[in-house]
PDB file of C-alpha atoms in Angstrom:
ATOM      1  CA  MET A   1     149.973 -70.866 154.045  1.00 58.00           C
ATOM      2  CA  THR A   2     146.712 -69.945 152.249  1.00 58.00           C
ATOM      3  CA  ASP A   3     144.198 -72.294 151.000  1.00 66.00           C
ATOM      4  CA  SER A   4     145.285 -72.062 147.276  1.00 86.00           C
ATOM      5  CA  LYS A   5     147.537 -74.333 145.409  1.00 94.00           C
ATOM      6  CA  ARG A   6     150.961 -72.960 144.770  1.00 96.00           C
ATOM      7  CA  THR A   7     153.555 -74.257 142.241  1.00 98.00           C
ATOM      8  CA  ILE A   8     157.271 -73.831 141.986  1.00 98.00           C
ATOM      9  CA  LYS A   9     159.398 -75.258 139.087  1.00 98.00           C
ATOM     10  CA  ILE A  10     162.998 -75.380 138.802  1.00 97.00           C
ATOM     11  CA  SER A  11     165.554 -76.975 136.445  1.00 96.00           C
ATOM     12  CA  ILE A  12     169.154 -77.718 137.454  1.00 95.00           C
ATOM     13  CA  PRO A  13     172.041 -79.125 135.394  1.00 93.00           C
ATOM     14  CA  SER A  14     172.994 -82.702 135.830  1.00 91.00           C
ATOM     15  CA  ASP A  15     175.684 -81.994 138.223  1.00 91.00           C
ATOM     16  CA  LEU A  16     175.656 -83.104 141.866  1.00 93.00           C
ATOM     17  CA  ASP A  17     177.053 -79.633 142.965  1.00 94.00           C
ATOM     18  CA  TRP A  18     173.495 -78.333 142.308  1.00 95.00           C
ATOM     19  CA  LEU A  19     171.933 -80.635 144.995  1.00 97.00           C
ATOM     20  CA  GLY A  20     172.497 -77.831 147.597  1.00 97.00           C
ATOM     21  CA  VAL A  21     170.049 -75.664 145.660  1.00 97.00           C
ATOM     22  CA  ILE A  22     167.381 -78.343 145.858  1.00 98.00           C
ATOM     23  CA  ASP A  23     168.035 -78.823 149.541  1.00 97.00           C
ATOM     24  CA  LYS A  24     167.509 -75.114 150.360  1.00 98.00           C
ATOM     25  CA  THR A  25     164.394 -75.014 148.070  1.00 98.00           C
ATOM     26  CA  VAL A  26     162.882 -78.032 150.042  1.00 98.00           C
ATOM     27  CA  GLU A  27     163.847 -76.493 153.299  1.00 98.00           C
ATOM     28  CA  GLY A  28     162.186 -73.128 152.310  1.00 98.00           C
ATOM     29  CA  ILE A  29     159.009 -74.799 151.037  1.00 98.00           C
ATOM     30  CA  THR A  30     158.524 -77.234 154.010  1.00 98.00           C
ATOM     31  CA  GLU A  31     159.047 -74.225 156.405  1.00 97.00           C
ATOM     32  CA  VAL A  32     156.472 -72.208 154.625  1.00 96.00           C
ATOM     33  CA  MET A  33     154.043 -75.226 154.895  1.00 97.00           C
ATOM     34  CA  ASP A  34     154.865 -75.605 158.586  1.00 97.00           C
ATOM     35  CA  PHE A  35     156.012 -79.286 158.307  1.00 97.00           C
ATOM     36  CA  ASP A  36     157.695 -80.549 161.611  1.00 96.00           C
ATOM     37  CA  GLU A  37     161.450 -81.043 161.575  1.00 96.00           C
ATOM     38  CA  PHE A  38     161.221 -84.811 161.100  1.00 96.00           C
ATOM     39  CA  ASP A  39     159.004 -84.450 157.955  1.00 97.00           C
ATOM     40  CA  ARG A  40     161.172 -81.543 156.606  1.00 97.00           C
ATOM     41  CA  ASP A  41     164.163 -83.896 156.794  1.00 96.00           C
ATOM     42  CA  SER A  42     162.302 -86.847 155.321  1.00 96.00           C
ATOM     43  CA  VAL A  43     161.163 -84.694 152.218  1.00 98.00           C
ATOM     44  CA  SER A  44     164.584 -83.353 151.779  1.00 97.00           C
ATOM     45  CA  ILE A  45     166.304 -86.755 151.856  1.00 96.00           C
ATOM     46  CA  CYS A  46     163.844 -88.179 149.388  1.00 96.00           C
ATOM     47  CA  VAL A  47     163.957 -85.253 146.933  1.00 98.00           C
ATOM     48  CA  ILE A  48     167.818 -85.180 147.029  1.00 96.00           C
ATOM     49  CA  GLU A  49     167.879 -88.976 146.502  1.00 94.00           C
ATOM     50  CA  ALA A  50     165.492 -88.744 143.464  1.00 95.00           C
ATOM     51  CA  ALA A  51     167.480 -85.925 141.995  1.00 95.00           C
ATOM     52  CA  THR A  52     170.854 -87.825 142.544  1.00 93.00           C
ATOM     53  CA  ASN A  53     169.385 -90.768 140.757  1.00 89.00           C
ATOM     54  CA  ALA A  54     168.377 -88.588 137.947  1.00 91.00           C
ATOM     55  CA  ILE A  55     171.796 -87.069 137.592  1.00 91.00           C
ATOM     56  CA  GLN A  56     173.789 -90.211 138.051  1.00 88.00           C
ATOM     57  CA  HIS A  57     171.569 -92.821 136.358  1.00 84.00           C
ATOM     58  CA  GLY A  58     169.036 -91.057 134.114  1.00 83.00           C
ATOM     59  CA  HIS A  59     171.543 -88.589 132.556  1.00 71.00           C
ATOM     60  CA  GLU A  60     174.757 -90.501 133.515  1.00 76.00           C
ATOM     61  CA  THR A  61     176.115 -87.155 134.752  1.00 66.00           C
ATOM     62  CA  SER A  62     175.589 -85.447 131.350  1.00 75.00           C
ATOM     63  CA  PRO A  63     175.261 -81.754 132.395  1.00 75.00           C
ATOM     64  CA  ASP A  64     173.542 -80.730 129.076  1.00 86.00           C
ATOM     65  CA  LYS A  65     170.456 -82.486 130.232  1.00 89.00           C
ATOM     66  CA  PRO A  66     168.393 -80.687 132.851  1.00 94.00           C
ATOM     67  CA  VAL A  67     166.721 -82.334 135.867  1.00 96.00           C
ATOM     68  CA  ASP A  68     163.297 -80.710 136.242  1.00 97.00           C
ATOM     69  CA  LEU A  69     161.605 -80.431 139.560  1.00 99.00           C
ATOM     70  CA  GLU A  70     158.110 -79.262 140.354  1.00 99.00           C
ATOM     71  CA  PHE A  71     156.752 -78.551 143.875  1.00 99.00           C
ATOM     72  CA  ILE A  72     152.968 -78.352 144.156  1.00 99.00           C
ATOM     73  CA  MET A  73     151.904 -76.981 147.556  1.00 98.00           C
ATOM     74  CA  GLU A  74     148.389 -77.630 148.835  1.00 97.00           C
ATOM     75  CA  PRO A  75     147.135 -76.712 152.311  1.00 94.00           C
ATOM     76  CA  GLU A  76     147.832 -80.247 153.633  1.00 96.00           C
ATOM     77  CA  ILE A  77     149.907 -81.827 150.916  1.00 98.00           C
ATOM     78  CA  LEU A  78     153.201 -81.342 149.231  1.00 98.00           C
ATOM     79  CA  THR A  79     153.759 -83.177 145.896  1.00 99.00           C
ATOM     80  CA  VAL A  80     157.159 -83.109 144.271  1.00 99.00           C
ATOM     81  CA  THR A  81     158.065 -84.469 140.864  1.00 98.00           C
ATOM     82  CA  VAL A  82     161.629 -85.020 139.636  1.00 97.00           C
ATOM     83  CA  LEU A  83     162.012 -85.649 135.886  1.00 96.00           C
ATOM     84  CA  ASP A  84     165.155 -86.670 134.025  1.00 93.00           C
ATOM     85  CA  HIS A  85     165.332 -86.986 130.277  1.00 90.00           C
ATOM     86  CA  GLY A  86     167.387 -90.131 130.079  1.00 84.00           C
ATOM     87  CA  LYS A  87     166.509 -93.671 128.906  1.00 77.00           C
ATOM     88  CA  GLY A  88     164.790 -94.703 132.141  1.00 66.00           C
ATOM     89  CA  PHE A  89     165.343 -97.852 134.122  1.00 63.00           C
ATOM     90  CA  SER A  90     163.715-100.906 135.310  1.00 59.00           C
ATOM     91  CA  PRO A  91     163.035-100.636 139.003  1.00 59.00           C
ATOM     92  CA  PRO A  92     162.280-103.582 141.342  1.00 54.00           C
ATOM     93  CA  ASP A  93     158.795-104.324 142.142  1.00 49.00           C
ATOM     94  CA  LEU A  94     157.209-100.813 143.080  1.00 50.00           C
ATOM     95  CA  GLU A  95     153.824-102.011 143.957  1.00 51.00           C
ATOM     96  CA  GLY A  96     152.430-103.404 147.268  1.00 48.00           C
ATOM     97  CA  GLU A  97     154.056-103.701 150.601  1.00 48.00           C
ATOM     98  CA  ILE A  98     157.449-102.257 151.409  1.00 48.00           C
ATOM     99  CA  GLY A  99     159.875-105.182 151.327  1.00 52.00           C
ATOM    100  CA  PRO A 100     162.653-105.918 153.708  1.00 53.00           C
ATOM    101  CA  ALA A 101     165.410-103.219 154.155  1.00 54.00           C
ATOM    102  CA  PRO A 102     168.137-103.525 151.614  1.00 50.00           C
ATOM    103  CA  ASP A 103     171.748-104.386 152.848  1.00 52.00           C
ATOM    104  CA  LEU A 104     172.637-101.065 154.660  1.00 53.00           C
ATOM    105  CA  THR A 105     176.282-101.751 154.330  1.00 52.00           C
ATOM    106  CA  ARG A 106     176.029-101.176 150.447  1.00 51.00           C
ATOM    107  CA  THR A 107     176.582 -97.755 149.101  1.00 50.00           C
ATOM    108  CA  ARG A 108     173.918 -98.105 146.519  1.00 53.00           C
ATOM    109  CA  GLY A 109     170.425 -99.595 146.141  1.00 55.00           C
ATOM    110  CA  ARG A 110     168.683 -98.103 149.181  1.00 63.00           C
ATOM    111  CA  GLY A 111     167.023 -95.038 147.407  1.00 77.00           C
ATOM    112  CA  ILE A 112     163.738 -96.375 146.399  1.00 82.00           C
ATOM    113  CA  PHE A 113     163.388 -98.211 149.713  1.00 81.00           C
ATOM    114  CA  LEU A 114     164.044 -94.865 151.603  1.00 86.00           C
ATOM    115  CA  MET A 115     161.631 -92.943 149.487  1.00 91.00           C
ATOM    116  CA  ARG A 116     158.922 -95.524 149.922  1.00 89.00           C
ATOM    117  CA  SER A 117     159.496 -95.639 153.680  1.00 90.00           C
ATOM    118  CA  MET A 118     159.598 -91.885 154.306  1.00 94.00           C
ATOM    119  CA  MET A 119     156.910 -90.524 151.753  1.00 96.00           C
ATOM    120  CA  ASP A 120     153.189 -91.109 151.981  1.00 96.00           C
ATOM    121  CA  GLU A 121     153.133 -91.944 148.273  1.00 96.00           C
ATOM    122  CA  ILE A 122     155.757 -92.628 145.574  1.00 94.00           C
ATOM    123  CA  SER A 123     155.011 -93.321 141.873  1.00 93.00           C
ATOM    124  CA  PHE A 124     157.059 -93.530 138.658  1.00 91.00           C
ATOM    125  CA  ASP A 125     156.317 -92.735 135.011  1.00 90.00           C
ATOM    126  CA  PHE A 126     158.735 -93.885 132.237  1.00 86.00           C
ATOM    127  CA  ASP A 127     157.117 -92.117 129.178  1.00 82.00           C
ATOM    128  CA  GLU A 128     159.764 -89.483 128.519  1.00 80.00           C
ATOM    129  CA  GLY A 129     162.717 -90.397 130.737  1.00 87.00           C
ATOM    130  CA  THR A 130     161.894 -91.108 134.430  1.00 91.00           C
ATOM    131  CA  LEU A 131     159.470 -89.089 136.519  1.00 94.00           C
ATOM    132  CA  ILE A 132     159.369 -89.776 140.159  1.00 95.00           C
ATOM    133  CA  ARG A 133     156.335 -88.362 142.048  1.00 97.00           C
ATOM    134  CA  LEU A 134     156.704 -87.946 145.841  1.00 98.00           C
ATOM    135  CA  VAL A 135     153.749 -87.063 148.126  1.00 98.00           C
ATOM    136  CA  LYS A 136     153.957 -86.061 151.705  1.00 98.00           C
ATOM    137  CA  ARG A 137     150.903 -85.124 153.778  1.00 97.00           C
ATOM    138  CA  LYS A 138     151.187 -83.048 156.911  1.00 95.00           C
ATOM    139  CA  SER A 139     150.733 -85.078 160.048  1.00 85.00           C
ATOM    140  CA  PRO A 140     147.530 -84.586 161.983  1.00 79.00           C
ATOM    141  CA  SER A 141     149.446 -82.716 164.820  1.00 71.00           C
ATOM    142  CA  GLU A 142     150.891 -80.301 162.324  1.00 57.00           C
ATOM    143  CA  SER A 143     147.454 -79.657 160.770  1.00 55.00           C
ATOM    144  CA  GLU A 144     145.855 -79.194 164.180  1.00 62.00           C
ATOM    145  CA  GLU A 145     148.449 -76.735 165.337  1.00 62.00           C
ATOM    146  CA  GLU A 146     148.035 -74.693 162.166  1.00 60.00           C
ATOM    147  CA  ALA A 147     144.254 -74.639 162.455  1.00 59.00           C
ATOM    148  CA  SER A 148     144.400 -73.341 166.082  1.00 58.00           C
ATOM    149  CA  ALA A 149     146.967 -70.609 165.223  1.00 56.00           C
TER     150      ALA A 149
END
């Protein structure tokens, strides 16, 4: 990938059937950026989780409201924002240390924990709906391999 910043924006309907489009988009972007397989999977899991939350909780599965995603690609950093246009939510404490793992037998309530565990940065903005910002940096071995190529 060149040294310039590139941006891709997509909007999907609030329908879980569209998550495959997001998954393929993330797969393509992380391949172009030469992320290793583990980091590709981590980014995919987190972006799918954020989009699922936007569809199910932000829009309450209302297909007339779009979920907007933006992928900002820099040489060493991928930033992904996921925006819903719903009423927002009151998340648990999002600052500081990652707390203990939630009950893994539950089917809900693990998304924010996973995102915080797998991404380098995660932040939220609640001005107009909910915006989740996910940041993943290339690991040193990925950067070194790219520089020597």
